Amino acid sequence: MAIEAWYMDDSGDDQRLPHHNNPNVFVPLSKLAEIGVMYWKLNPSDYDNDEELKKIRESRGYNYMDLLDLCPEKVENYEEKLKNFYTEHIHGDEEIRYCLEGSGYFDVRDKDDRWIRIWIKEGDMIVLPAGIYHRFTLDTTNYVKLMRLFVGKPVWTAYNRPQEEHPARKEYAKNFIEKAEVDLEAH
Ligand SMILES: CSCCC(=O)C(=O)O
Ligand SMILES: [Fe+2]
């Protein structure tokens, strides 16, 4: 099955709960593509020898790779990191994450500034474009193992919202938000 994504409700409940609307409003992959989010389904069992992953990495220049095992025993300042992950932010580069084990939620803002919750599980690889407002949380299973990819020397710096003057934000807005408005007016 393809990845699941939906519009979040605005309840103040635990961030690790699904936050479905009633009824749930799913968001198709085509809608994610419109805001610049890319997705692949891969086989995580032997990721070191996966030709498909190799091809994606080669074609997109993802030469850097490391693994992030999100559990208190393996991550320094675990609680603080989780808190920062769930603080709305952007980056100057793409955020590329491949889920090898467990699951979690990437929340991204759509063109109208509404939260879309993307549920990533084993085998899901997603790319968030530079400049998109987003955040991350574990789900109620409380565990995820992610592969992080990058072009060149990695920069993980997060710029918390608001960042309307950040070059990556301006570029994102030009390509994905203003363009959508122009398309809408033309029709
Ligand atoms: C746990 S990876 C996702 C969190 C995030 O947005 C980030 O690392 O910048
Ligand atoms: Fe991020």
PDB file of N, CA and C in Angstrom, residues 95-173:
ATOM      1  N   GLU A  95      15.151  17.614   3.016  1.00  0.00           N
ATOM      2  CA  GLU A  95      15.224  16.647   4.131  1.00  0.00           C
ATOM      3  C   GLU A  95      14.829  15.292   3.562  1.00  0.00           C
ATOM      4  N   ILE A  96      15.789  14.362   3.580  1.00  0.00           N
ATOM      5  CA  ILE A  96      15.576  13.050   2.958  1.00  0.00           C
ATOM      6  C   ILE A  96      15.624  11.979   4.036  1.00  0.00           C
ATOM      7  N   ARG A  97      14.528  11.267   4.204  1.00  0.00           N
ATOM      8  CA  ARG A  97      14.464  10.259   5.254  1.00  0.00           C
ATOM      9  C   ARG A  97      13.868   8.965   4.699  1.00  0.00           C
ATOM     10  N   TYR A  98      14.516   7.856   5.072  1.00  0.00           N
ATOM     11  CA  TYR A  98      14.080   6.532   4.634  1.00  0.00           C
ATOM     12  C   TYR A  98      13.845   5.700   5.894  1.00  0.00           C
ATOM     13  N   CYS A  99      12.605   5.234   6.072  1.00  0.00           N
ATOM     14  CA  CYS A  99      12.242   4.491   7.281  1.00  0.00           C
ATOM     15  C   CYS A  99      12.623   3.013   7.140  1.00  0.00           C
ATOM     16  N   LEU A 100      13.526   2.562   7.999  1.00  0.00           N
ATOM     17  CA  LEU A 100      13.994   1.167   7.944  1.00  0.00           C
ATOM     18  C   LEU A 100      13.223   0.283   8.919  1.00  0.00           C
ATOM     19  N   GLU A 101      12.856   0.861  10.066  1.00  0.00           N
ATOM     20  CA  GLU A 101      12.069   0.119  11.071  1.00  0.00           C
ATOM     21  C   GLU A 101      11.174   1.102  11.809  1.00  0.00           C
ATOM     22  N   GLY A 102      10.083   0.580  12.379  1.00  0.00           N
ATOM     23  CA  GLY A 102       9.200   1.423  13.167  1.00  0.00           C
ATOM     24  C   GLY A 102       8.373   2.354  12.294  1.00  0.00           C
ATOM     25  N   SER A 103       7.943   3.465  12.877  1.00  0.00           N
ATOM     26  CA  SER A 103       7.075   4.392  12.141  1.00  0.00           C
ATOM     27  C   SER A 103       7.069   5.752  12.834  1.00  0.00           C
ATOM     28  N   GLY A 104       6.504   6.726  12.158  1.00  0.00           N
ATOM     29  CA  GLY A 104       6.414   8.072  12.731  1.00  0.00           C
ATOM     30  C   GLY A 104       5.651   8.998  11.808  1.00  0.00           C
ATOM     31  N   TYR A 105       5.452  10.231  12.258  1.00  0.00           N
ATOM     32  CA  TYR A 105       4.682  11.199  11.469  1.00  0.00           C
ATOM     33  C   TYR A 105       5.538  12.394  11.057  1.00  0.00           C
ATOM     34  N   PHE A 106       5.549  12.657   9.764  1.00  0.00           N
ATOM     35  CA  PHE A 106       6.061  13.924   9.265  1.00  0.00           C
ATOM     36  C   PHE A 106       4.863  14.807   8.970  1.00  0.00           C
ATOM     37  N   ASP A 107       4.811  15.966   9.590  1.00  0.00           N
ATOM     38  CA  ASP A 107       3.737  16.925   9.299  1.00  0.00           C
ATOM     39  C   ASP A 107       4.299  18.012   8.402  1.00  0.00           C
ATOM     40  N   VAL A 108       3.582  18.284   7.313  1.00  0.00           N
ATOM     41  CA  VAL A 108       4.008  19.352   6.402  1.00  0.00           C
ATOM     42  C   VAL A 108       2.846  20.317   6.186  1.00  0.00           C
ATOM     43  N   ARG A 109       3.155  21.574   5.937  1.00  0.00           N
ATOM     44  CA  ARG A 109       2.106  22.567   5.663  1.00  0.00           C
ATOM     45  C   ARG A 109       1.742  22.518   4.185  1.00  0.00           C
ATOM     46  N   ASP A 110       0.453  22.585   3.903  1.00  0.00           N
ATOM     47  CA  ASP A 110       0.041  22.668   2.495  1.00  0.00           C
ATOM     48  C   ASP A 110       0.036  24.139   2.061  1.00  0.00           C
ATOM     49  N   LYS A 111      -0.426  24.384   0.837  1.00  0.00           N
ATOM     50  CA  LYS A 111      -0.392  25.739   0.267  1.00  0.00           C
ATOM     51  C   LYS A 111      -1.211  26.742   1.074  1.00  0.00           C
ATOM     52  N   ASP A 112      -2.258  26.222   1.747  1.00  0.00           N
ATOM     53  CA  ASP A 112      -3.120  27.092   2.544  1.00  0.00           C
ATOM     54  C   ASP A 112      -2.742  27.053   4.017  1.00  0.00           C
ATOM     55  N   ASP A 113      -1.552  26.552   4.284  1.00  0.00           N
ATOM     56  CA  ASP A 113      -1.007  26.538   5.645  1.00  0.00           C
ATOM     57  C   ASP A 113      -1.719  25.563   6.578  1.00  0.00           C
ATOM     58  N   ARG A 114      -2.318  24.528   5.978  1.00  0.00           N
ATOM     59  CA  ARG A 114      -2.939  23.508   6.827  1.00  0.00           C
ATOM     60  C   ARG A 114      -1.958  22.357   7.017  1.00  0.00           C
ATOM     61  N   TRP A 115      -2.002  21.711   8.173  1.00  0.00           N
ATOM     62  CA  TRP A 115      -1.104  20.577   8.431  1.00  0.00           C
ATOM     63  C   TRP A 115      -1.576  19.313   7.718  1.00  0.00           C
ATOM     64  N   ILE A 116      -0.676  18.714   6.966  1.00  0.00           N
ATOM     65  CA  ILE A 116      -0.887  17.364   6.422  1.00  0.00           C
ATOM     66  C   ILE A 116       0.023  16.426   7.201  1.00  0.00           C
ATOM     67  N   ARG A 117      -0.541  15.371   7.736  1.00  0.00           N
ATOM     68  CA  ARG A 117       0.240  14.381   8.499  1.00  0.00           C
ATOM     69  C   ARG A 117       0.570  13.193   7.605  1.00  0.00           C
ATOM     70  N   ILE A 118       1.871  12.911   7.442  1.00  0.00           N
ATOM     71  CA  ILE A 118       2.330  11.808   6.586  1.00  0.00           C
ATOM     72  C   ILE A 118       2.868  10.696   7.486  1.00  0.00           C
ATOM     73  N   TRP A 119       2.264   9.513   7.377  1.00  0.00           N
ATOM     74  CA  TRP A 119       2.631   8.397   8.242  1.00  0.00           C
ATOM     75  C   TRP A 119       3.677   7.548   7.545  1.00  0.00           C
ATOM     76  N   ILE A 120       4.895   7.601   8.017  1.00  0.00           N
ATOM     77  CA  ILE A 120       5.927   6.792   7.373  1.00  0.00           C
ATOM     78  C   ILE A 120       6.182   5.520   8.179  1.00  0.00           C
ATOM     79  N   LYS A 121       6.303   4.435   7.418  1.00  0.00           N
ATOM     80  CA  LYS A 121       6.550   3.114   8.002  1.00  0.00           C
ATOM     81  C   LYS A 121       7.703   2.452   7.259  1.00  0.00           C
ATOM     82  N   GLU A 122       8.045   1.249   7.695  1.00  0.00           N
ATOM     83  CA  GLU A 122       9.139   0.498   7.059  1.00  0.00           C
ATOM     84  C   GLU A 122       9.040   0.527   5.546  1.00  0.00           C
ATOM     85  N   GLY A 123      10.099   0.957   4.891  1.00  0.00           N
ATOM     86  CA  GLY A 123      10.144   0.949   3.428  1.00  0.00           C
ATOM     87  C   GLY A 123       9.738   2.265   2.791  1.00  0.00           C
ATOM     88  N   ASP A 124       9.246   3.204   3.588  1.00  0.00           N
ATOM     89  CA  ASP A 124       8.844   4.510   3.028  1.00  0.00           C
ATOM     90  C   ASP A 124      10.030   5.465   3.012  1.00  0.00           C
ATOM     91  N   MET A 125      10.277   6.038   1.850  1.00  0.00           N
ATOM     92  CA  MET A 125      11.320   7.056   1.745  1.00  0.00           C
ATOM     93  C   MET A 125      10.667   8.342   1.264  1.00  0.00           C
ATOM     94  N   ILE A 126      10.911   9.441   1.979  1.00  0.00           N
ATOM     95  CA  ILE A 126      10.333  10.706   1.542  1.00  0.00           C
ATOM     96  C   ILE A 126      11.393  11.798   1.467  1.00  0.00           C
ATOM     97  N   VAL A 127      11.120  12.730   0.572  1.00  0.00           N
ATOM     98  CA  VAL A 127      11.963  13.913   0.443  1.00  0.00           C
ATOM     99  C   VAL A 127      11.081  15.135   0.653  1.00  0.00           C
ATOM    100  N   LEU A 128      11.455  15.947   1.636  1.00  0.00           N
ATOM    101  CA  LEU A 128      10.788  17.236   1.846  1.00  0.00           C
ATOM    102  C   LEU A 128      11.653  18.299   1.185  1.00  0.00           C
ATOM    103  N   PRO A 129      11.055  19.145   0.351  1.00  0.00           N
ATOM    104  CA  PRO A 129      11.861  20.150  -0.340  1.00  0.00           C
ATOM    105  C   PRO A 129      12.420  21.211   0.612  1.00  0.00           C
ATOM    106  N   ALA A 130      13.526  21.819   0.239  1.00  0.00           N
ATOM    107  CA  ALA A 130      14.084  22.928   1.011  1.00  0.00           C
ATOM    108  C   ALA A 130      13.006  23.997   1.174  1.00  0.00           C
ATOM    109  N   GLY A 131      12.892  24.552   2.367  1.00  0.00           N
ATOM    110  CA  GLY A 131      11.990  25.685   2.581  1.00  0.00           C
ATOM    111  C   GLY A 131      10.567  25.333   2.950  1.00  0.00           C
ATOM    112  N   ILE A 132      10.208  24.044   2.977  1.00  0.00           N
ATOM    113  CA  ILE A 132       8.830  23.687   3.377  1.00  0.00           C
ATOM    114  C   ILE A 132       8.761  23.658   4.914  1.00  0.00           C
ATOM    115  N   TYR A 133       7.718  24.249   5.464  1.00  0.00           N
ATOM    116  CA  TYR A 133       7.505  24.178   6.912  1.00  0.00           C
ATOM    117  C   TYR A 133       7.072  22.766   7.271  1.00  0.00           C
ATOM    118  N   HIS A 134       7.733  22.194   8.277  1.00  0.00           N
ATOM    119  CA  HIS A 134       7.434  20.811   8.671  1.00  0.00           C
ATOM    120  C   HIS A 134       7.833  20.561  10.123  1.00  0.00           C
ATOM    121  N   ARG A 135       7.495  19.361  10.592  1.00  0.00           N
ATOM    122  CA  ARG A 135       7.904  18.894  11.919  1.00  0.00           C
ATOM    123  C   ARG A 135       7.776  17.378  11.926  1.00  0.00           C
ATOM    124  N   PHE A 136       8.313  16.746  12.981  1.00  0.00           N
ATOM    125  CA  PHE A 136       8.292  15.275  13.060  1.00  0.00           C
ATOM    126  C   PHE A 136       7.946  14.832  14.468  1.00  0.00           C
ATOM    127  N   THR A 137       7.171  13.747  14.570  1.00  0.00           N
ATOM    128  CA  THR A 137       6.952  13.125  15.881  1.00  0.00           C
ATOM    129  C   THR A 137       6.915  11.606  15.739  1.00  0.00           C
ATOM    130  N   LEU A 138       7.321  10.920  16.798  1.00  0.00           N
ATOM    131  CA  LEU A 138       7.070   9.486  16.864  1.00  0.00           C
ATOM    132  C   LEU A 138       5.569   9.277  16.962  1.00  0.00           C
ATOM    133  N   ASP A 139       5.091   8.077  16.625  1.00  0.00           N
ATOM    134  CA  ASP A 139       3.678   7.750  16.871  1.00  0.00           C
ATOM    135  C   ASP A 139       3.613   6.937  18.166  1.00  0.00           C
ATOM    136  N   THR A 140       2.487   6.301  18.442  1.00  0.00           N
ATOM    137  CA  THR A 140       2.327   5.645  19.743  1.00  0.00           C
ATOM    138  C   THR A 140       3.196   4.387  19.891  1.00  0.00           C
ATOM    139  N   THR A 141       3.783   3.903  18.811  1.00  0.00           N
ATOM    140  CA  THR A 141       4.708   2.763  18.949  1.00  0.00           C
ATOM    141  C   THR A 141       6.064   3.230  19.473  1.00  0.00           C
ATOM    142  N   ASN A 142       6.301   4.537  19.433  1.00  0.00           N
ATOM    143  CA  ASN A 142       7.472   5.131  20.087  1.00  0.00           C
ATOM    144  C   ASN A 142       8.827   4.703  19.557  1.00  0.00           C
ATOM    145  N   TYR A 143       8.888   4.255  18.338  1.00  0.00           N
ATOM    146  CA  TYR A 143      10.210   3.854  17.832  1.00  0.00           C
ATOM    147  C   TYR A 143      10.308   4.012  16.322  1.00  0.00           C
ATOM    148  N   VAL A 144      11.439   4.541  15.882  1.00  0.00           N
ATOM    149  CA  VAL A 144      11.708   4.579  14.446  1.00  0.00           C
ATOM    150  C   VAL A 144      13.213   4.493  14.217  1.00  0.00           C
ATOM    151  N   LYS A 145      13.577   3.828  13.129  1.00  0.00           N
ATOM    152  CA  LYS A 145      14.972   3.820  12.675  1.00  0.00           C
ATOM    153  C   LYS A 145      14.979   4.394  11.267  1.00  0.00           C
ATOM    154  N   LEU A 146      15.695   5.511  11.126  1.00  0.00           N
ATOM    155  CA  LEU A 146      15.674   6.235   9.853  1.00  0.00           C
ATOM    156  C   LEU A 146      17.053   6.280   9.216  1.00  0.00           C
ATOM    157  N   MET A 147      17.067   6.215   7.907  1.00  0.00           N
ATOM    158  CA  MET A 147      18.280   6.527   7.165  1.00  0.00           C
ATOM    159  C   MET A 147      18.162   7.993   6.766  1.00  0.00           C
ATOM    160  N   ARG A 148      19.246   8.739   6.989  1.00  0.00           N
ATOM    161  CA  ARG A 148      19.272  10.145   6.567  1.00  0.00           C
ATOM    162  C   ARG A 148      20.221  10.262   5.387  1.00  0.00           C
ATOM    163  N   LEU A 149      19.761  10.923   4.367  1.00  0.00           N
ATOM    164  CA  LEU A 149      20.590  11.098   3.167  1.00  0.00           C
ATOM    165  C   LEU A 149      20.804  12.584   2.929  1.00  0.00           C
ATOM    166  N   PHE A 150      21.854  12.891   2.187  1.00  0.00           N
ATOM    167  CA  PHE A 150      22.165  14.294   1.928  1.00  0.00           C
ATOM    168  C   PHE A 150      23.076  14.401   0.713  1.00  0.00           C
ATOM    169  N   VAL A 151      23.053  15.561   0.079  1.00  0.00           N
ATOM    170  CA  VAL A 151      23.981  15.849  -1.017  1.00  0.00           C
ATOM    171  C   VAL A 151      25.192  16.553  -0.412  1.00  0.00           C
ATOM    172  N   GLY A 152      26.345  15.873  -0.404  1.00  0.00           N
ATOM    173  CA  GLY A 152      27.560  16.488   0.146  1.00  0.00           C
ATOM    174  C   GLY A 152      27.589  16.463   1.661  1.00  0.00           C
ATOM    175  N   LYS A 153      28.325  17.400   2.245  1.00  0.00           N
ATOM    176  CA  LYS A 153      28.495  17.445   3.697  1.00  0.00           C
ATOM    177  C   LYS A 153      27.184  17.878   4.349  1.00  0.00           C
ATOM    178  N   PRO A 154      26.640  17.042   5.258  1.00  0.00           N
ATOM    179  CA  PRO A 154      25.290  17.338   5.760  1.00  0.00           C
ATOM    180  C   PRO A 154      25.216  18.578   6.644  1.00  0.00           C
ATOM    181  N   VAL A 155      24.120  19.291   6.479  1.00  0.00           N
ATOM    182  CA  VAL A 155      23.786  20.448   7.319  1.00  0.00           C
ATOM    183  C   VAL A 155      22.391  20.176   7.863  1.00  0.00           C
ATOM    184  N   TRP A 156      22.271  20.041   9.179  1.00  0.00           N
ATOM    185  CA  TRP A 156      20.956  19.705   9.742  1.00  0.00           C
ATOM    186  C   TRP A 156      20.286  20.927  10.367  1.00  0.00           C
ATOM    187  N   THR A 157      20.856  22.088  10.200  1.00  0.00           N
ATOM    188  CA  THR A 157      20.333  23.286  10.866  1.00  0.00           C
ATOM    189  C   THR A 157      18.848  23.483  10.589  1.00  0.00           C
ATOM    190  N   ALA A 158      18.093  23.667  11.671  1.00  0.00           N
ATOM    191  CA  ALA A 158      16.656  23.935  11.555  1.00  0.00           C
ATOM    192  C   ALA A 158      16.420  25.416  11.841  1.00  0.00           C
ATOM    193  N   TYR A 159      15.636  26.065  10.997  1.00  0.00           N
ATOM    194  CA  TYR A 159      15.251  27.459  11.215  1.00  0.00           C
ATOM    195  C   TYR A 159      13.779  27.470  11.573  1.00  0.00           C
ATOM    196  N   ASN A 160      13.496  27.823  12.816  1.00  0.00           N
ATOM    197  CA  ASN A 160      12.102  27.777  13.274  1.00  0.00           C
ATOM    198  C   ASN A 160      11.264  28.888  12.649  1.00  0.00           C
ATOM    199  N   ARG A 161       9.998  28.552  12.437  1.00  0.00           N
ATOM    200  CA  ARG A 161       9.070  29.530  11.892  1.00  0.00           C
ATOM    201  C   ARG A 161       8.927  30.724  12.817  1.00  0.00           C
ATOM    202  N   PRO A 162       8.789  31.958  12.327  1.00  0.00           N
ATOM    203  CA  PRO A 162       8.671  32.353  10.910  1.00  0.00           C
ATOM    204  C   PRO A 162      10.036  32.533  10.233  1.00  0.00           C
ATOM    205  N   GLN A 163      10.088  32.236   8.947  1.00  0.00           N
ATOM    206  CA  GLN A 163      11.325  32.338   8.165  1.00  0.00           C
ATOM    207  C   GLN A 163      11.025  32.891   6.778  1.00  0.00           C
ATOM    208  N   GLU A 164      10.099  33.851   6.681  1.00  0.00           N
ATOM    209  CA  GLU A 164       9.656  34.303   5.354  1.00  0.00           C
ATOM    210  C   GLU A 164      10.766  34.959   4.538  1.00  0.00           C
ATOM    211  N   GLU A 165      11.832  35.434   5.207  1.00  0.00           N
ATOM    212  CA  GLU A 165      12.927  36.084   4.474  1.00  0.00           C
ATOM    213  C   GLU A 165      14.086  35.143   4.187  1.00  0.00           C
ATOM    214  N   HIS A 166      14.000  33.916   4.650  1.00  0.00           N
ATOM    215  CA  HIS A 166      15.076  32.951   4.372  1.00  0.00           C
ATOM    216  C   HIS A 166      15.060  32.608   2.872  1.00  0.00           C
ATOM    217  N   PRO A 167      16.244  32.612   2.217  1.00  0.00           N
ATOM    218  CA  PRO A 167      16.288  32.352   0.772  1.00  0.00           C
ATOM    219  C   PRO A 167      15.590  31.051   0.362  1.00  0.00           C
ATOM    220  N   ALA A 168      15.748  30.002   1.177  1.00  0.00           N
ATOM    221  CA  ALA A 168      15.117  28.721   0.822  1.00  0.00           C
ATOM    222  C   ALA A 168      13.594  28.825   0.924  1.00  0.00           C
ATOM    223  N   ARG A 169      13.116  29.612   1.885  1.00  0.00           N
ATOM    224  CA  ARG A 169      11.669  29.801   2.036  1.00  0.00           C
ATOM    225  C   ARG A 169      11.119  30.599   0.858  1.00  0.00           C
ATOM    226  N   LYS A 170      11.853  31.646   0.480  1.00  0.00           N
ATOM    227  CA  LYS A 170      11.411  32.472  -0.652  1.00  0.00           C
ATOM    228  C   LYS A 170      11.338  31.642  -1.924  1.00  0.00           C
ATOM    229  N   GLU A 171      12.357  30.822  -2.125  1.00  0.00           N
ATOM    230  CA  GLU A 171      12.405  29.971  -3.319  1.00  0.00           C
ATOM    231  C   GLU A 171      11.244  28.964  -3.289  1.00  0.00           C
ATOM    232  N   TYR A 172      11.001  28.382  -2.116  1.00  0.00           N
ATOM    233  CA  TYR A 172       9.905  27.425  -1.983  1.00  0.00           C
ATOM    234  C   TYR A 172       8.560  28.101  -2.276  1.00  0.00           C
ATOM    235  N   ALA A 173       8.379  29.279  -1.697  1.00  0.00           N
ATOM    236  CA  ALA A 173       7.118  30.007  -1.884  1.00  0.00           C
ATOM    237  C   ALA A 173       6.915  30.344  -3.363  1.00  0.00           C
TER     238      ALA A 173
END
